[in-house]
mmCIF file of C-alpha atoms and ligand atoms in Angstrom:
data_model
loop_
_atom_site.group_PDB
_atom_site.id
_atom_site.type_symbol
_atom_site.label_atom_id
_atom_site.label_comp_id
_atom_site.label_asym_id
_atom_site.label_seq_id
_atom_site.Cartn_x
_atom_site.Cartn_y
_atom_site.Cartn_z
ATOM 1 C CA MET A 1 0.000 0.000 0.000
ATOM 2 C CA SER A 2 1.277 3.417 -0.915
ATOM 3 C CA ILE A 3 2.540 5.518 1.994
ATOM 4 C CA VAL A 4 2.188 9.271 1.616
ATOM 5 C CA TYR A 5 3.281 12.305 3.639
ATOM 6 C CA LEU A 6 0.783 14.944 4.746
ATOM 7 C CA ASN A 7 1.590 17.867 7.036
ATOM 8 C CA GLY A 8 4.288 16.132 9.061
ATOM 9 C CA GLU A 9 2.946 12.574 9.117
ATOM 10 C CA TYR A 10 3.448 9.425 7.062
ATOM 11 C CA MET A 11 0.243 7.459 6.480
ATOM 12 C CA PRO A 12 -1.443 5.044 4.045
ATOM 13 C CA ALA A 13 -2.742 6.990 1.033
ATOM 14 C CA HIS A 14 -6.402 6.329 1.885
ATOM 15 C CA GLU A 15 -5.979 7.997 5.276
ATOM 16 C CA ALA A 16 -4.719 11.304 3.835
ATOM 17 C CA LYS A 17 -7.462 13.924 4.061
ATOM 18 C CA ILE A 18 -7.421 17.586 3.019
ATOM 19 C CA SER A 19 -10.161 20.155 3.658
ATOM 20 C CA PRO A 20 -12.216 21.346 0.665
ATOM 21 C CA MET A 21 -11.451 24.854 1.979
ATOM 22 C CA ASP A 22 -7.781 24.295 1.084
ATOM 23 C CA ARG A 23 -6.703 27.007 -1.352
ATOM 24 C CA GLY A 24 -4.961 24.406 -3.452
ATOM 25 C CA PHE A 25 -8.369 22.849 -4.091
ATOM 26 C CA LEU A 26 -10.315 26.127 -4.438
ATOM 27 C CA PHE A 27 -7.822 28.211 -6.434
ATOM 28 C CA GLY A 28 -4.938 25.984 -7.527
ATOM 29 C CA ASP A 29 -3.017 28.283 -5.146
ATOM 30 C CA GLY A 30 0.206 26.349 -4.714
ATOM 31 C CA ILE A 31 3.321 24.991 -6.309
ATOM 32 C CA TYR A 32 4.644 21.487 -6.878
ATOM 33 C CA GLU A 33 7.745 19.504 -7.800
ATOM 34 C CA VAL A 34 8.453 16.090 -9.277
ATOM 35 C CA VAL A 35 11.833 14.614 -8.305
ATOM 36 C CA PRO A 36 12.915 11.335 -9.939
ATOM 37 C CA SER A 37 14.576 8.632 -7.852
ATOM 38 C CA TYR A 38 16.133 5.430 -9.200
ATOM 39 C CA GLY A 39 16.745 2.744 -6.584
ATOM 40 C CA GLY A 40 16.943 5.427 -3.893
ATOM 41 C CA GLN A 41 19.238 7.784 -5.860
ATOM 42 C CA PHE A 42 17.753 11.151 -6.726
ATOM 43 C CA VAL A 43 18.367 13.027 -9.983
ATOM 44 C CA GLY A 44 18.820 16.775 -9.495
ATOM 45 C CA PHE A 45 17.599 16.987 -5.899
ATOM 46 C CA GLU A 46 19.184 20.379 -5.127
ATOM 47 C CA PRO A 47 18.108 22.156 -8.318
ATOM 48 C CA HIS A 48 14.582 20.773 -7.862
ATOM 49 C CA MET A 49 14.465 22.192 -4.344
ATOM 50 C CA THR A 50 15.911 25.529 -5.484
ATOM 51 C CA ARG A 51 13.131 25.820 -8.066
ATOM 52 C CA MET A 52 10.558 24.889 -5.433
ATOM 53 C CA PHE A 53 11.817 27.524 -2.971
ATOM 54 C CA ASP A 54 11.867 30.073 -5.825
ATOM 55 C CA GLY A 55 8.239 29.153 -6.580
ATOM 56 C CA LEU A 56 7.218 29.561 -2.924
ATOM 57 C CA ALA A 57 8.886 32.995 -2.871
ATOM 58 C CA ALA A 58 7.263 33.997 -6.187
ATOM 59 C CA ILE A 59 3.765 33.362 -4.846
ATOM 60 C CA GLU A 60 4.638 34.598 -1.326
ATOM 61 C CA ILE A 61 3.922 31.419 0.592
ATOM 62 C CA GLN A 62 5.539 31.845 4.024
ATOM 63 C CA HIS A 63 7.205 28.692 5.348
ATOM 64 C CA GLU A 64 9.989 27.296 7.494
ATOM 65 C CA PHE A 65 10.916 24.338 5.275
ATOM 66 C CA SER A 66 14.589 23.611 4.560
ATOM 67 C CA LEU A 67 16.440 21.646 1.918
ATOM 68 C CA GLU A 68 17.467 19.012 4.471
ATOM 69 C CA TYR A 69 13.894 18.625 5.713
ATOM 70 C CA PHE A 70 12.760 17.814 2.164
ATOM 71 C CA ARG A 71 15.707 15.482 1.622
ATOM 72 C CA ASP A 72 14.650 13.546 4.704
ATOM 73 C CA VAL A 73 10.968 13.431 3.629
ATOM 74 C CA CYS A 74 11.891 12.283 0.100
ATOM 75 C CA GLN A 75 14.342 9.628 1.314
ATOM 76 C CA THR A 76 11.868 8.314 3.879
ATOM 77 C CA LEU A 77 9.011 8.224 1.358
ATOM 78 C CA CYS A 78 11.175 6.285 -1.112
ATOM 79 C CA GLU A 79 12.193 3.792 1.591
ATOM 80 C CA LYS A 80 8.606 3.319 2.743
ATOM 81 C CA ASN A 81 7.531 2.722 -0.872
ATOM 82 C CA GLY A 82 10.167 0.176 -1.801
ATOM 83 C CA ASN A 83 13.004 2.308 -3.237
ATOM 84 C CA GLY A 84 12.232 1.370 -6.857
ATOM 85 C CA ASN A 85 12.039 3.768 -9.791
ATOM 86 C CA LEU A 86 9.908 6.480 -8.289
ATOM 87 C CA GLY A 87 8.760 9.988 -9.005
ATOM 88 C CA ILE A 88 8.333 11.967 -5.800
ATOM 89 C CA TYR A 89 5.487 14.462 -6.102
ATOM 90 C CA ILE A 90 5.653 17.355 -3.623
ATOM 91 C CA HIS A 91 2.703 19.740 -3.441
ATOM 92 C CA ILE A 92 2.591 22.833 -1.247
ATOM 93 C CA SER A 93 -0.575 24.898 -1.191
ATOM 94 C CA ARG A 94 -1.040 28.184 0.664
ATOM 95 C CA GLY A 95 -3.152 26.339 3.226
ATOM 96 C CA THR A 96 -6.719 25.969 4.460
ATOM 97 C CA ASP A 97 -8.835 29.086 4.993
ATOM 98 C CA VAL A 98 -12.243 29.421 6.655
ATOM 99 C CA LYS A 99 -13.874 30.941 3.568
ATOM 100 C CA ARG A 100 -13.257 31.338 -0.145
ATOM 101 C CA HIS A 101 -11.678 34.779 -0.532
ATOM 102 C CA HIS A 102 -9.171 35.689 -3.221
ATOM 103 C CA ALA A 103 -6.700 37.679 -1.079
ATOM 104 C CA TYR A 104 -3.874 35.710 0.525
ATOM 105 C CA PRO A 105 -5.100 34.930 4.069
ATOM 106 C CA LYS A 106 -2.880 35.756 7.034
ATOM 107 C CA ASP A 107 -1.919 33.155 9.618
ATOM 108 C CA VAL A 108 -2.597 30.002 7.617
ATOM 109 C CA ARG A 109 -0.031 27.237 7.502
ATOM 110 C CA PRO A 110 0.878 25.809 4.106
ATOM 111 C CA THR A 111 -0.474 22.338 3.330
ATOM 112 C CA LEU A 112 2.333 19.938 2.372
ATOM 113 C CA PHE A 113 1.491 16.701 0.612
ATOM 114 C CA ALA A 114 4.018 14.307 -0.933
ATOM 115 C CA TYR A 115 3.708 10.856 -2.426
ATOM 116 C CA THR A 116 5.599 8.568 -4.784
ATOM 117 C CA PHE A 117 4.512 7.016 -8.064
ATOM 118 C CA ASP A 118 6.185 4.445 -10.293
ATOM 119 C CA ILE A 119 8.203 5.750 -13.225
ATOM 120 C CA PRO A 120 9.959 3.794 -15.994
ATOM 121 C CA ALA A 121 13.554 2.712 -15.365
ATOM 122 C CA ALA A 122 16.093 5.394 -16.321
ATOM 123 C CA PRO A 123 16.347 5.153 -20.111
ATOM 124 C CA SER A 124 19.567 3.845 -21.591
ATOM 125 C CA ALA A 125 20.956 5.390 -24.764
ATOM 126 C CA ASP A 126 20.058 2.303 -26.773
ATOM 127 C CA ILE A 127 18.373 3.259 -30.050
ATOM 128 C CA GLU A 128 16.780 -0.197 -30.334
ATOM 129 C CA LYS A 129 15.169 -0.075 -26.877
ATOM 130 C CA ALA A 130 14.448 3.613 -26.328
ATOM 131 C CA LYS A 131 10.862 4.822 -26.182
ATOM 132 C CA THR A 132 10.027 7.206 -28.997
ATOM 133 C CA TYR A 133 7.491 10.018 -28.973
ATOM 134 C CA LYS A 134 4.900 11.420 -31.359
ATOM 135 C CA VAL A 135 3.906 15.050 -30.921
ATOM 136 C CA ASN A 136 1.403 17.414 -32.390
ATOM 137 C CA THR A 137 1.452 21.207 -32.177
ATOM 138 C CA HIS A 138 -0.761 24.020 -30.915
ATOM 139 C CA GLN A 139 -0.608 27.711 -30.141
ATOM 140 C CA ASP A 140 0.438 28.137 -26.520
ATOM 141 C CA LEU A 141 -2.726 29.348 -24.797
ATOM 142 C CA ARG A 142 -1.476 29.221 -21.193
ATOM 143 C CA TRP A 143 -0.913 32.170 -18.829
ATOM 144 C CA GLN A 144 2.108 34.466 -18.858
ATOM 145 C CA ARG A 145 3.880 33.055 -15.795
ATOM 146 C CA CYS A 146 4.714 29.569 -16.970
ATOM 147 C CA ASN A 147 8.090 29.881 -15.217
ATOM 148 C CA ILE A 148 6.228 29.244 -11.917
ATOM 149 C CA LYS A 149 5.562 25.551 -11.330
ATOM 150 C CA SER A 150 1.994 26.278 -10.277
ATOM 151 C CA THR A 151 -0.423 23.502 -9.370
ATOM 152 C CA ALA A 152 -3.005 25.386 -11.490
ATOM 153 C CA LEU A 153 -2.319 23.270 -14.566
ATOM 154 C CA LEU A 154 -5.572 23.439 -16.514
ATOM 155 C CA GLY A 155 -3.873 25.129 -19.489
ATOM 156 C CA ASN A 156 -1.218 22.403 -19.593
ATOM 157 C CA VAL A 157 -3.808 19.675 -19.088
ATOM 158 C CA MET A 158 -5.934 20.938 -21.997
ATOM 159 C CA HIS A 159 -2.885 21.129 -24.281
ATOM 160 C CA TYR A 160 -1.774 17.648 -23.237
ATOM 161 C CA GLN A 161 -5.262 16.264 -23.845
ATOM 162 C CA HIS A 162 -5.312 17.801 -27.328
ATOM 163 C CA GLY A 163 -2.256 15.712 -28.233
ATOM 164 C CA HIS A 164 -3.436 12.654 -26.335
ATOM 165 C CA ALA A 165 -6.826 12.637 -28.103
ATOM 166 C CA ALA A 166 -4.973 12.744 -31.437
ATOM 167 C CA GLY A 167 -2.898 9.674 -30.500
ATOM 168 C CA CYS A 168 0.202 11.713 -29.614
ATOM 169 C CA ASP A 169 2.399 11.645 -26.509
ATOM 170 C CA GLU A 170 2.824 15.401 -26.190
ATOM 171 C CA THR A 171 1.871 18.754 -27.693
ATOM 172 C CA LEU A 172 4.571 21.211 -28.754
ATOM 173 C CA LEU A 173 3.536 24.798 -28.068
ATOM 174 C CA PHE A 174 4.232 27.980 -30.048
ATOM 175 C CA ASN A 175 3.629 31.548 -28.885
ATOM 176 C CA ALA A 176 1.678 34.166 -30.853
ATOM 177 C CA ASP A 177 4.843 34.905 -32.875
ATOM 178 C CA ASN A 178 5.086 31.227 -33.844
ATOM 179 C CA GLN A 179 8.162 30.672 -31.679
ATOM 180 C CA LEU A 180 8.616 27.404 -29.793
ATOM 181 C CA THR A 181 7.969 27.710 -26.050
ATOM 182 C CA GLU A 182 7.922 24.159 -24.640
ATOM 183 C CA ALA A 183 5.562 21.161 -24.533
ATOM 184 C CA SER A 184 2.585 20.744 -22.209
ATOM 185 C CA SER A 185 4.639 18.813 -19.626
ATOM 186 C CA CYS A 186 8.194 18.899 -21.016
ATOM 187 C CA ASN A 187 10.848 21.263 -22.309
ATOM 188 C CA ALA A 188 11.738 21.072 -25.987
ATOM 189 C CA PHE A 189 14.984 20.846 -27.952
ATOM 190 C CA ILE A 190 15.819 20.582 -31.632
ATOM 191 C CA VAL A 191 19.014 19.544 -33.410
ATOM 192 C CA LYS A 192 20.105 21.120 -36.699
ATOM 193 C CA ASP A 193 23.389 20.363 -38.443
ATOM 194 C CA GLY A 194 24.811 18.908 -35.232
ATOM 195 C CA VAL A 195 23.908 21.958 -33.082
ATOM 196 C CA VAL A 196 21.581 21.442 -30.103
ATOM 197 C CA LEU A 197 19.081 24.287 -29.768
ATOM 198 C CA THR A 198 16.538 25.014 -27.046
ATOM 199 C CA PRO A 199 14.339 28.066 -26.418
ATOM 200 C CA ASN A 200 15.914 30.591 -24.053
ATOM 201 C CA LEU A 201 14.179 30.795 -20.668
ATOM 202 C CA ASP A 202 11.585 33.451 -19.933
ATOM 203 C CA SER A 203 8.124 33.564 -18.359
ATOM 204 C CA GLN A 204 6.641 31.491 -21.207
ATOM 205 C CA LYS A 205 8.543 28.344 -20.139
ATOM 206 C CA LEU A 206 9.189 26.293 -17.050
ATOM 207 C CA PRO A 207 12.913 26.248 -16.188
ATOM 208 C CA GLY A 208 13.116 22.464 -16.388
ATOM 209 C CA ILE A 209 15.665 20.654 -14.247
ATOM 210 C CA THR A 210 16.281 17.988 -16.891
ATOM 211 C CA ARG A 211 16.919 20.839 -19.370
ATOM 212 C CA LEU A 212 19.308 22.476 -16.879
ATOM 213 C CA ILE A 213 21.232 19.260 -16.209
ATOM 214 C CA LEU A 214 21.336 18.265 -19.888
ATOM 215 C CA LEU A 215 22.713 21.660 -20.962
ATOM 216 C CA ASP A 216 25.348 21.540 -18.224
ATOM 217 C CA ILE A 217 26.381 17.990 -19.151
ATOM 218 C CA LEU A 218 26.600 18.788 -22.873
ATOM 219 C CA LYS A 219 28.724 21.884 -22.186
ATOM 220 C CA LYS A 220 31.036 20.096 -19.719
ATOM 221 C CA TYR A 221 31.475 16.689 -21.307
ATOM 222 C CA SER A 222 30.992 17.064 -25.079
ATOM 223 C CA ASP A 223 32.063 19.143 -28.058
ATOM 224 C CA ILE A 224 28.453 19.471 -29.184
ATOM 225 C CA LYS A 225 27.529 23.099 -29.792
ATOM 226 C CA VAL A 226 24.577 24.251 -27.700
ATOM 227 C CA GLU A 227 22.464 27.379 -28.202
ATOM 228 C CA GLU A 228 19.666 28.819 -26.060
ATOM 229 C CA ARG A 229 17.704 31.200 -28.263
ATOM 230 C CA ILE A 230 14.413 31.853 -30.046
ATOM 231 C CA ILE A 231 13.400 28.881 -32.215
ATOM 232 C CA THR A 232 10.912 29.486 -34.997
ATOM 233 C CA ARG A 233 8.170 27.180 -36.217
ATOM 234 C CA ALA A 234 10.058 26.771 -39.499
ATOM 235 C CA GLU A 235 13.162 25.603 -37.617
ATOM 236 C CA VAL A 236 11.109 22.997 -35.771
ATOM 237 C CA ASP A 237 9.561 21.800 -39.040
ATOM 238 C CA ASN A 238 13.036 21.461 -40.591
ATOM 239 C CA ALA A 239 14.840 20.027 -37.562
ATOM 240 C CA ASP A 240 17.075 16.971 -37.903
ATOM 241 C CA GLU A 241 16.006 15.827 -34.432
ATOM 242 C CA ILE A 242 13.436 16.950 -31.864
ATOM 243 C CA TRP A 243 13.670 16.045 -28.169
ATOM 244 C CA ILE A 244 11.368 16.564 -25.212
ATOM 245 C CA THR A 245 12.841 16.530 -21.713
ATOM 246 C CA SER A 246 11.315 16.008 -18.289
ATOM 247 C CA SER A 247 12.138 14.396 -14.972
ATOM 248 C CA THR A 248 10.217 11.238 -15.778
ATOM 249 C CA LYS A 249 11.292 10.925 -19.452
ATOM 250 C CA GLN A 250 14.881 12.271 -19.369
ATOM 251 C CA VAL A 251 15.732 12.969 -23.046
ATOM 252 C CA GLY A 252 12.835 11.757 -25.202
ATOM 253 C CA ALA A 253 13.379 11.403 -28.940
ATOM 254 C CA VAL A 254 10.476 12.653 -31.059
ATOM 255 C CA VAL A 255 10.050 10.683 -34.297
ATOM 256 C CA GLU A 256 6.795 12.196 -35.543
ATOM 257 C CA LEU A 257 5.639 15.833 -35.716
ATOM 258 C CA ASP A 258 2.035 16.481 -36.727
ATOM 259 C CA GLY A 259 1.931 13.099 -38.467
ATOM 260 C CA LYS A 260 5.171 13.664 -40.434
ATOM 261 C CA PRO A 261 8.337 11.700 -39.702
ATOM 262 C CA VAL A 262 11.274 13.431 -37.994
ATOM 263 C CA ASN A 263 14.692 12.092 -39.077
ATOM 264 C CA GLY A 264 12.895 9.548 -41.285
ATOM 265 C CA GLY A 265 10.890 8.351 -38.279
ATOM 266 C CA LYS A 266 14.042 7.141 -36.482
ATOM 267 C CA ILE A 267 15.952 8.252 -33.389
ATOM 268 C CA GLY A 268 18.852 10.500 -34.372
ATOM 269 C CA PRO A 269 22.576 10.159 -33.594
ATOM 270 C CA VAL A 270 22.861 13.297 -31.458
ATOM 271 C CA TRP A 271 20.111 11.973 -29.167
ATOM 272 C CA GLN A 272 22.189 8.874 -28.560
ATOM 273 C CA GLN A 273 25.197 10.953 -27.516
ATOM 274 C CA ALA A 274 23.090 13.227 -25.347
ATOM 275 C CA GLN A 275 21.161 10.462 -23.538
ATOM 276 C CA SER A 276 24.353 8.482 -23.061
ATOM 277 C CA LEU A 277 26.077 11.454 -21.379
ATOM 278 C CA PHE A 278 22.943 12.109 -19.336
ATOM 279 C CA SER A 279 22.895 8.494 -18.140
ATOM 280 C CA THR A 280 26.544 8.748 -17.076
ATOM 281 C CA HIS A 281 26.278 12.025 -15.152
ATOM 282 C CA GLN A 282 22.650 12.151 -14.017
ATOM 283 C CA PHE A 283 23.431 11.491 -10.330
ATOM 284 C CA ASP A 284 25.990 14.311 -10.018
ATOM 285 C CA TYR A 285 23.449 17.042 -9.275
ATOM 286 C CA ASN A 286 22.159 16.225 -5.794
HETATM 287 N N1 LIG B 1 6.513 18.163 -15.812
HETATM 288 N N2 LIG B 1 7.652 22.103 -18.815
HETATM 289 C C1 LIG B 1 6.506 21.787 -18.196
HETATM 290 C C2 LIG B 1 5.281 22.554 -18.527
HETATM 291 C C3 LIG B 1 6.477 20.734 -17.252
HETATM 292 O O1 LIG B 1 5.328 20.422 -16.628
HETATM 293 C C4 LIG B 1 7.665 19.999 -16.995
HETATM 294 C C5 LIG B 1 7.698 18.880 -16.001
HETATM 295 C C6 LIG B 1 8.839 20.363 -17.673
HETATM 296 C C7 LIG B 1 10.137 19.663 -17.427
HETATM 297 O O2 LIG B 1 10.662 19.984 -16.165
HETATM 298 P P1 LIG B 1 11.608 18.989 -15.366
HETATM 299 O O3 LIG B 1 12.731 18.646 -16.272
HETATM 300 O O4 LIG B 1 12.046 19.787 -14.176
HETATM 301 O O5 LIG B 1 10.782 17.795 -14.994
HETATM 302 C C8 LIG B 1 8.800 21.426 -18.565
HETATM 303 C C9 LIG B 1 6.411 17.320 -14.656
HETATM 304 C C10 LIG B 1 7.311 16.140 -14.696
HETATM 305 C C11 LIG B 1 4.947 17.011 -14.370
HETATM 306 O O6 LIG B 1 4.169 17.950 -14.399
HETATM 307 O O7 LIG B 1 4.607 15.863 -14.072
#
């Protein structure tokens, strides 16, 4: 039975109860993280926590949580849930109020919920075995603060569903100027003539930790040229390779874009190099 963490206590999932007056429920007023753990080893624990603390500061949730407190909660949750390949979901809402009122209430304690879920084994850079992804595209219709990892994910959910309903694994998003932002639950990369390109960070994209780690690894351990800059729709359409990155997928190779093959419908050679380096260095960022 799954053991979860709620406001200081570990308990079976069915015993975890949250008030309907919680602002996470009423307003999506909170932030979340997903930290991957393989056999008890985290990937990117510190950068995940830095982003979470940045998110709490951005939406002015007062708290006394520390990095080491979360490390202990995450380690304990993984142990209690069998230390397999797990995603650790951490959700902090502003807390439970006595009424529904938009202004941030004073003197409420944040609600902290965390649980683990099974994720696939860390992918190896094996072209024969790697999962491949099909994506479709849509104009990015989300809000203008996508850099905050808000629990209010309806925009992302609707974009994801659009792809899912069309038999795709993800939806690539383009802003009003037809520039690539990200995907509904991943960051996006393209490869052209051996150069790895990804959209530069701003408030239209989540600063993904897999993106951060991958860029650092490529710069430190390879000669591959990397650029963070605006990427146009035409560049995506003409890319040699397209990748989507997230904590649960690592570097995912896209082989179909809007029903058309990418790289002849096969995983590309730069992906193999990138995923291989990621696999080697993924545990160095904790
Ligand atoms: N999704 N962009 C969006 C909109 C995301 O939701 C995510 C992560 C990413 C990649 O971030 P990271 O590399 O830190 O996982 C980019 C998570 C996994 C989710 O919502 O389940």
